[in-house]
Amino acid sequence: MSAPFPYALIEEKIGYSFRNKDLLIEAFTHSTYANAFGCKDNERMEYLGDAVLQMVVTEWQYTRDKRADEGDLTKERQKLVCEDALYQAVLSLNVKKYLRIAGSKANVGKKTISSLFETMVAAIYLDGGYENAKSFILRFGIHEILGGGKNSKGALQEFLQKRGEDMPVYQTEKFGKDNEPLFRASVSALGETAHGEGKSKRLAEQEAADKLLDRLQNDEKKAKKPRK
């Protein structure tokens, strides 16, 4: 007899309580498990979650960085919603172990794990609407992914040092709910400024540094291109 599905544990980890618990269990049900036990799988949710994720990320980019052109926005969005990024987001939530799959979980591929983020997005969207899905993506997707595994602050500092430029200047402020605080950071260098947000000061500054470094590197590449 299988153990009861850990609804409360997952809800605590993802910061959302479901009214319709069936949506949560569907989000965690792989097609192999569904075929073996005759229940719904999460493939349709993956499709819906991908669309919601794309919309939230696009809206977030459009309203936050008014200087970025279409090419810059597309490049950043690809980084935010790629398989590796979503895989890391699922790992950071520590919910991989709750996936219902037939056979050994040790052999579960990265794509299957990464798609779990999209199915959770879809489940929250269906249960609580766009704003709740958006809140989940911003808290556990974007702010974990940008700067998550990289030392963007160090990379930006190294970039400037190699060119004999002044060190970047950071400013950070705290906002949001007392029990769910967020941080907003800005970083300035070479007359350019970029902004970031995160669940900690470090993540906010890393995001800002990542965006500024990307912009400065692109500017440098454009300046070096020979004119036709």
Short mmCIF file of C-alpha atoms in Angstrom, two decimals:
data_model
loop_
_atom_site.label_atom_id
_atom_site.label_comp_id
_atom_site.label_asym_id
_atom_site.label_seq_id
_atom_site.Cartn_x
_atom_site.Cartn_y
_atom_site.Cartn_z
CA MET A 1 0.00 0.00 0.00
CA SER A 2 1.44 3.36 -1.04
CA ALA A 3 1.91 6.17 1.45
CA PRO A 4 -0.65 9.02 1.50
CA PHE A 5 0.21 11.90 -0.82
CA PRO A 6 1.95 14.64 1.25
CA TYR A 7 -0.30 17.59 0.35
CA ALA A 8 0.57 19.69 3.39
CA LEU A 9 4.32 19.23 3.02
CA ILE A 10 4.28 20.32 -0.62
CA GLU A 11 1.97 23.26 0.07
CA GLU A 12 4.33 24.46 2.78
CA LYS A 13 7.32 24.24 0.45
CA ILE A 14 5.67 26.06 -2.46
CA GLY A 15 3.90 28.65 -0.32
CA TYR A 16 0.40 27.96 -1.62
CA SER A 17 -2.57 26.08 -0.13
CA PHE A 18 -4.91 24.40 -2.62
CA ARG A 19 -8.67 24.47 -2.42
CA ASN A 20 -8.84 21.63 -4.95
CA LYS A 21 -6.24 19.12 -3.76
CA ASP A 22 -6.79 16.97 -6.86
CA LEU A 23 -4.99 19.60 -8.94
CA LEU A 24 -1.88 19.29 -6.79
CA ILE A 25 -1.73 15.52 -7.02
CA GLU A 26 -2.31 15.69 -10.79
CA ALA A 27 0.62 18.09 -11.12
CA PHE A 28 2.89 15.49 -9.53
CA THR A 29 1.65 12.49 -11.54
CA HIS A 30 3.91 11.34 -14.38
CA SER A 31 2.40 9.53 -17.38
CA THR A 32 4.09 6.25 -16.40
CA TYR A 33 2.32 6.29 -13.03
CA ALA A 34 -0.99 7.30 -14.64
CA ASN A 35 -0.76 4.46 -17.16
CA ALA A 36 0.05 1.95 -14.43
CA PHE A 37 -2.69 3.00 -12.01
CA GLY A 38 -5.38 4.47 -14.27
CA CYS A 39 -5.35 8.12 -13.17
CA LYS A 40 -4.73 11.54 -14.74
CA ASP A 41 -1.18 12.47 -15.73
CA ASN A 42 0.34 15.96 -15.72
CA GLU A 43 1.09 16.35 -19.44
CA ARG A 44 -1.78 18.77 -20.17
CA MET A 45 -0.75 20.76 -17.11
CA GLU A 46 2.78 20.97 -18.47
CA TYR A 47 1.40 22.56 -21.65
CA LEU A 48 -0.70 25.09 -19.73
CA GLY A 49 2.04 25.84 -17.22
CA ASP A 50 4.52 26.59 -19.99
CA ALA A 51 2.13 29.19 -21.45
CA VAL A 52 1.49 30.84 -18.07
CA LEU A 53 5.22 30.85 -17.28
CA GLN A 54 6.04 32.50 -20.61
CA MET A 55 3.39 35.18 -20.01
CA VAL A 56 4.52 35.98 -16.47
CA VAL A 57 8.19 36.19 -17.43
CA THR A 58 7.42 38.33 -20.49
CA GLU A 59 5.26 40.73 -18.45
CA TRP A 60 7.91 40.93 -15.72
CA GLN A 61 10.63 41.73 -18.26
CA TYR A 62 8.54 44.30 -20.13
CA THR A 63 7.63 46.32 -17.05
CA ARG A 64 11.05 46.12 -15.35
CA ASP A 65 13.60 46.87 -18.04
CA LYS A 66 12.30 49.56 -20.34
CA ARG A 67 15.66 50.01 -22.07
CA ALA A 68 16.02 46.43 -23.27
CA ASP A 69 15.19 45.74 -26.91
CA GLU A 70 13.36 42.69 -28.24
CA GLY A 71 16.58 40.74 -28.77
CA ASP A 72 17.78 41.34 -25.20
CA LEU A 73 14.39 40.40 -23.76
CA THR A 74 14.21 37.21 -25.80
CA LYS A 75 17.70 36.18 -24.76
CA GLU A 76 16.94 36.73 -21.07
CA ARG A 77 13.60 34.92 -21.28
CA GLN A 78 15.26 31.89 -22.83
CA LYS A 79 17.62 31.80 -19.85
CA LEU A 80 14.76 32.07 -17.36
CA VAL A 81 12.55 29.33 -18.81
CA CYS A 82 15.14 26.87 -20.13
CA GLU A 83 15.25 23.28 -18.91
CA ASP A 84 18.32 23.82 -16.71
CA ALA A 85 16.77 26.85 -15.01
CA LEU A 86 13.49 25.11 -14.21
CA TYR A 87 15.36 22.01 -13.06
CA GLN A 88 17.33 24.08 -10.55
CA ALA A 89 14.13 25.78 -9.38
CA VAL A 90 12.52 22.40 -8.64
CA LEU A 91 15.61 21.23 -6.79
CA SER A 92 15.65 24.40 -4.67
CA LEU A 93 12.03 23.73 -3.67
CA ASN A 94 12.99 20.18 -2.67
CA VAL A 95 9.83 18.62 -4.14
CA LYS A 96 11.38 16.23 -6.66
CA LYS A 97 10.94 13.29 -4.26
CA TYR A 98 7.16 13.70 -4.31
CA LEU A 99 6.83 13.02 -8.06
CA ARG A 100 4.59 10.01 -8.67
CA ILE A 101 6.33 7.88 -11.28
CA ALA A 102 6.32 4.17 -12.10
CA GLY A 103 9.70 2.55 -11.58
CA SER A 104 12.84 3.92 -9.97
CA LYS A 105 13.03 7.65 -9.31
CA ALA A 106 16.81 7.40 -9.52
CA ASN A 107 16.58 7.28 -13.31
CA VAL A 108 14.25 10.25 -13.73
CA GLY A 109 15.63 12.62 -16.38
CA LYS A 110 16.22 16.35 -16.10
CA LYS A 111 13.36 17.13 -18.51
CA THR A 112 10.86 15.29 -16.33
CA ILE A 113 12.04 17.14 -13.23
CA SER A 114 12.10 20.55 -14.93
CA SER A 115 8.56 20.08 -16.27
CA LEU A 116 7.39 19.69 -12.67
CA PHE A 117 7.84 23.44 -12.23
CA GLU A 118 5.47 24.05 -15.17
CA THR A 119 2.88 21.62 -13.83
CA MET A 120 2.96 23.30 -10.42
CA VAL A 121 2.43 26.65 -12.15
CA ALA A 122 -0.57 25.23 -14.01
CA ALA A 123 -2.08 23.71 -10.87
CA ILE A 124 -1.81 26.99 -8.98
CA TYR A 125 -3.22 28.89 -11.97
CA LEU A 126 -6.23 26.57 -12.22
CA ASP A 127 -6.86 26.66 -8.47
CA GLY A 128 -6.10 30.28 -7.62
CA GLY A 129 -5.83 32.27 -10.83
CA TYR A 130 -3.15 34.25 -12.60
CA GLU A 131 -1.95 36.39 -9.69
CA ASN A 132 -1.22 33.40 -7.46
CA ALA A 133 0.62 31.64 -10.28
CA LYS A 134 2.55 34.84 -10.94
CA SER A 135 3.52 35.15 -7.28
CA PHE A 136 4.82 31.57 -7.27
CA ILE A 137 6.88 32.12 -10.43
CA LEU A 138 8.38 35.37 -9.16
CA ARG A 139 9.29 33.93 -5.76
CA PHE A 140 10.58 30.51 -6.72
CA GLY A 141 11.39 30.82 -10.41
CA ILE A 142 12.82 34.15 -11.49
CA HIS A 143 14.42 35.20 -8.21
CA GLU A 144 16.01 31.79 -7.68
CA ILE A 145 17.22 31.43 -11.26
CA LEU A 146 18.81 34.82 -11.87
CA GLY A 147 22.16 34.76 -10.18
CA GLY A 148 21.28 31.54 -8.38
CA GLY A 149 24.34 29.45 -9.14
CA LYS A 150 26.69 32.15 -10.38
CA ASN A 151 28.79 34.81 -8.74
CA SER A 152 27.59 37.61 -10.99
CA LYS A 153 28.81 40.30 -8.59
CA GLY A 154 32.32 38.89 -8.76
CA ALA A 155 32.15 38.55 -12.54
CA LEU A 156 31.01 42.17 -12.90
CA GLN A 157 33.79 43.40 -10.62
CA GLU A 158 36.37 41.41 -12.60
CA PHE A 159 35.02 42.80 -15.88
CA LEU A 160 35.46 46.38 -14.63
CA GLN A 161 38.86 45.78 -13.02
CA LYS A 162 40.30 44.39 -16.25
CA ARG A 163 39.31 47.61 -17.99
CA GLY A 164 40.61 49.91 -15.27
CA GLU A 165 37.13 51.15 -14.38
CA ASP A 166 35.63 52.11 -11.01
CA MET A 167 33.91 49.43 -8.97
CA PRO A 168 30.10 49.08 -9.24
CA VAL A 169 27.86 50.90 -6.76
CA TYR A 170 24.96 48.97 -5.20
CA GLN A 171 21.79 50.24 -3.51
CA THR A 172 19.29 47.88 -1.88
CA GLU A 173 15.85 48.30 -0.30
CA LYS A 174 13.45 45.90 1.40
CA PHE A 175 9.75 45.69 0.50
CA GLY A 176 6.79 43.32 0.51
CA LYS A 177 5.08 41.50 3.36
CA ASP A 178 6.78 41.10 6.74
CA ASN A 179 6.53 37.31 6.54
CA GLU A 180 7.54 37.18 2.86
CA PRO A 181 10.02 40.05 2.36
CA LEU A 182 11.61 40.82 -0.98
CA PHE A 183 14.61 42.96 -1.78
CA ARG A 184 15.13 45.37 -4.66
CA ALA A 185 18.67 46.26 -5.71
CA SER A 186 20.26 48.55 -8.27
CA VAL A 187 23.84 48.53 -9.49
CA SER A 188 25.57 51.26 -11.47
CA ALA A 189 28.79 51.29 -13.47
CA LEU A 190 30.05 53.00 -16.63
CA GLY A 191 27.00 55.25 -16.67
CA GLU A 192 24.63 52.29 -16.81
CA THR A 193 22.20 51.04 -14.16
CA ALA A 194 20.43 47.69 -13.82
CA HIS A 195 17.89 46.46 -11.29
CA GLY A 196 17.15 43.17 -9.59
CA GLU A 197 14.79 41.62 -7.06
CA GLY A 198 15.11 38.59 -4.81
CA LYS A 199 14.12 36.89 -1.59
CA SER A 200 17.40 38.07 -0.09
CA LYS A 201 19.72 41.03 -0.53
CA ARG A 202 22.29 38.72 -2.09
CA LEU A 203 19.89 37.38 -4.73
CA ALA A 204 18.67 40.88 -5.60
CA GLU A 205 22.22 42.16 -6.05
CA GLN A 206 23.22 39.06 -8.03
CA GLU A 207 20.30 39.58 -10.40
CA ALA A 208 21.14 43.25 -10.89
CA ALA A 209 24.82 42.44 -11.46
CA ASP A 210 23.93 39.70 -13.94
CA LYS A 211 21.78 42.07 -15.99
CA LEU A 212 24.33 44.89 -15.95
CA LEU A 213 27.21 42.59 -16.88
CA ASP A 214 25.20 41.17 -19.77
CA ARG A 215 24.41 44.68 -21.01
CA LEU A 216 28.02 45.90 -20.74
CA GLN A 217 29.33 42.83 -22.53
CA ASN A 218 26.82 43.31 -25.34
CA ASP A 219 27.72 47.00 -25.63
CA GLU A 220 31.39 46.08 -25.88
CA LYS A 221 30.73 43.50 -28.59
CA LYS A 222 28.71 46.01 -30.61
CA ALA A 223 31.47 48.61 -30.29
CA LYS A 224 34.07 46.14 -31.59
CA LYS A 225 32.03 45.13 -34.64
CA PRO A 226 33.53 46.56 -37.84
CA ARG A 227 31.26 48.94 -39.68
CA LYS A 228 30.23 47.88 -43.18
#
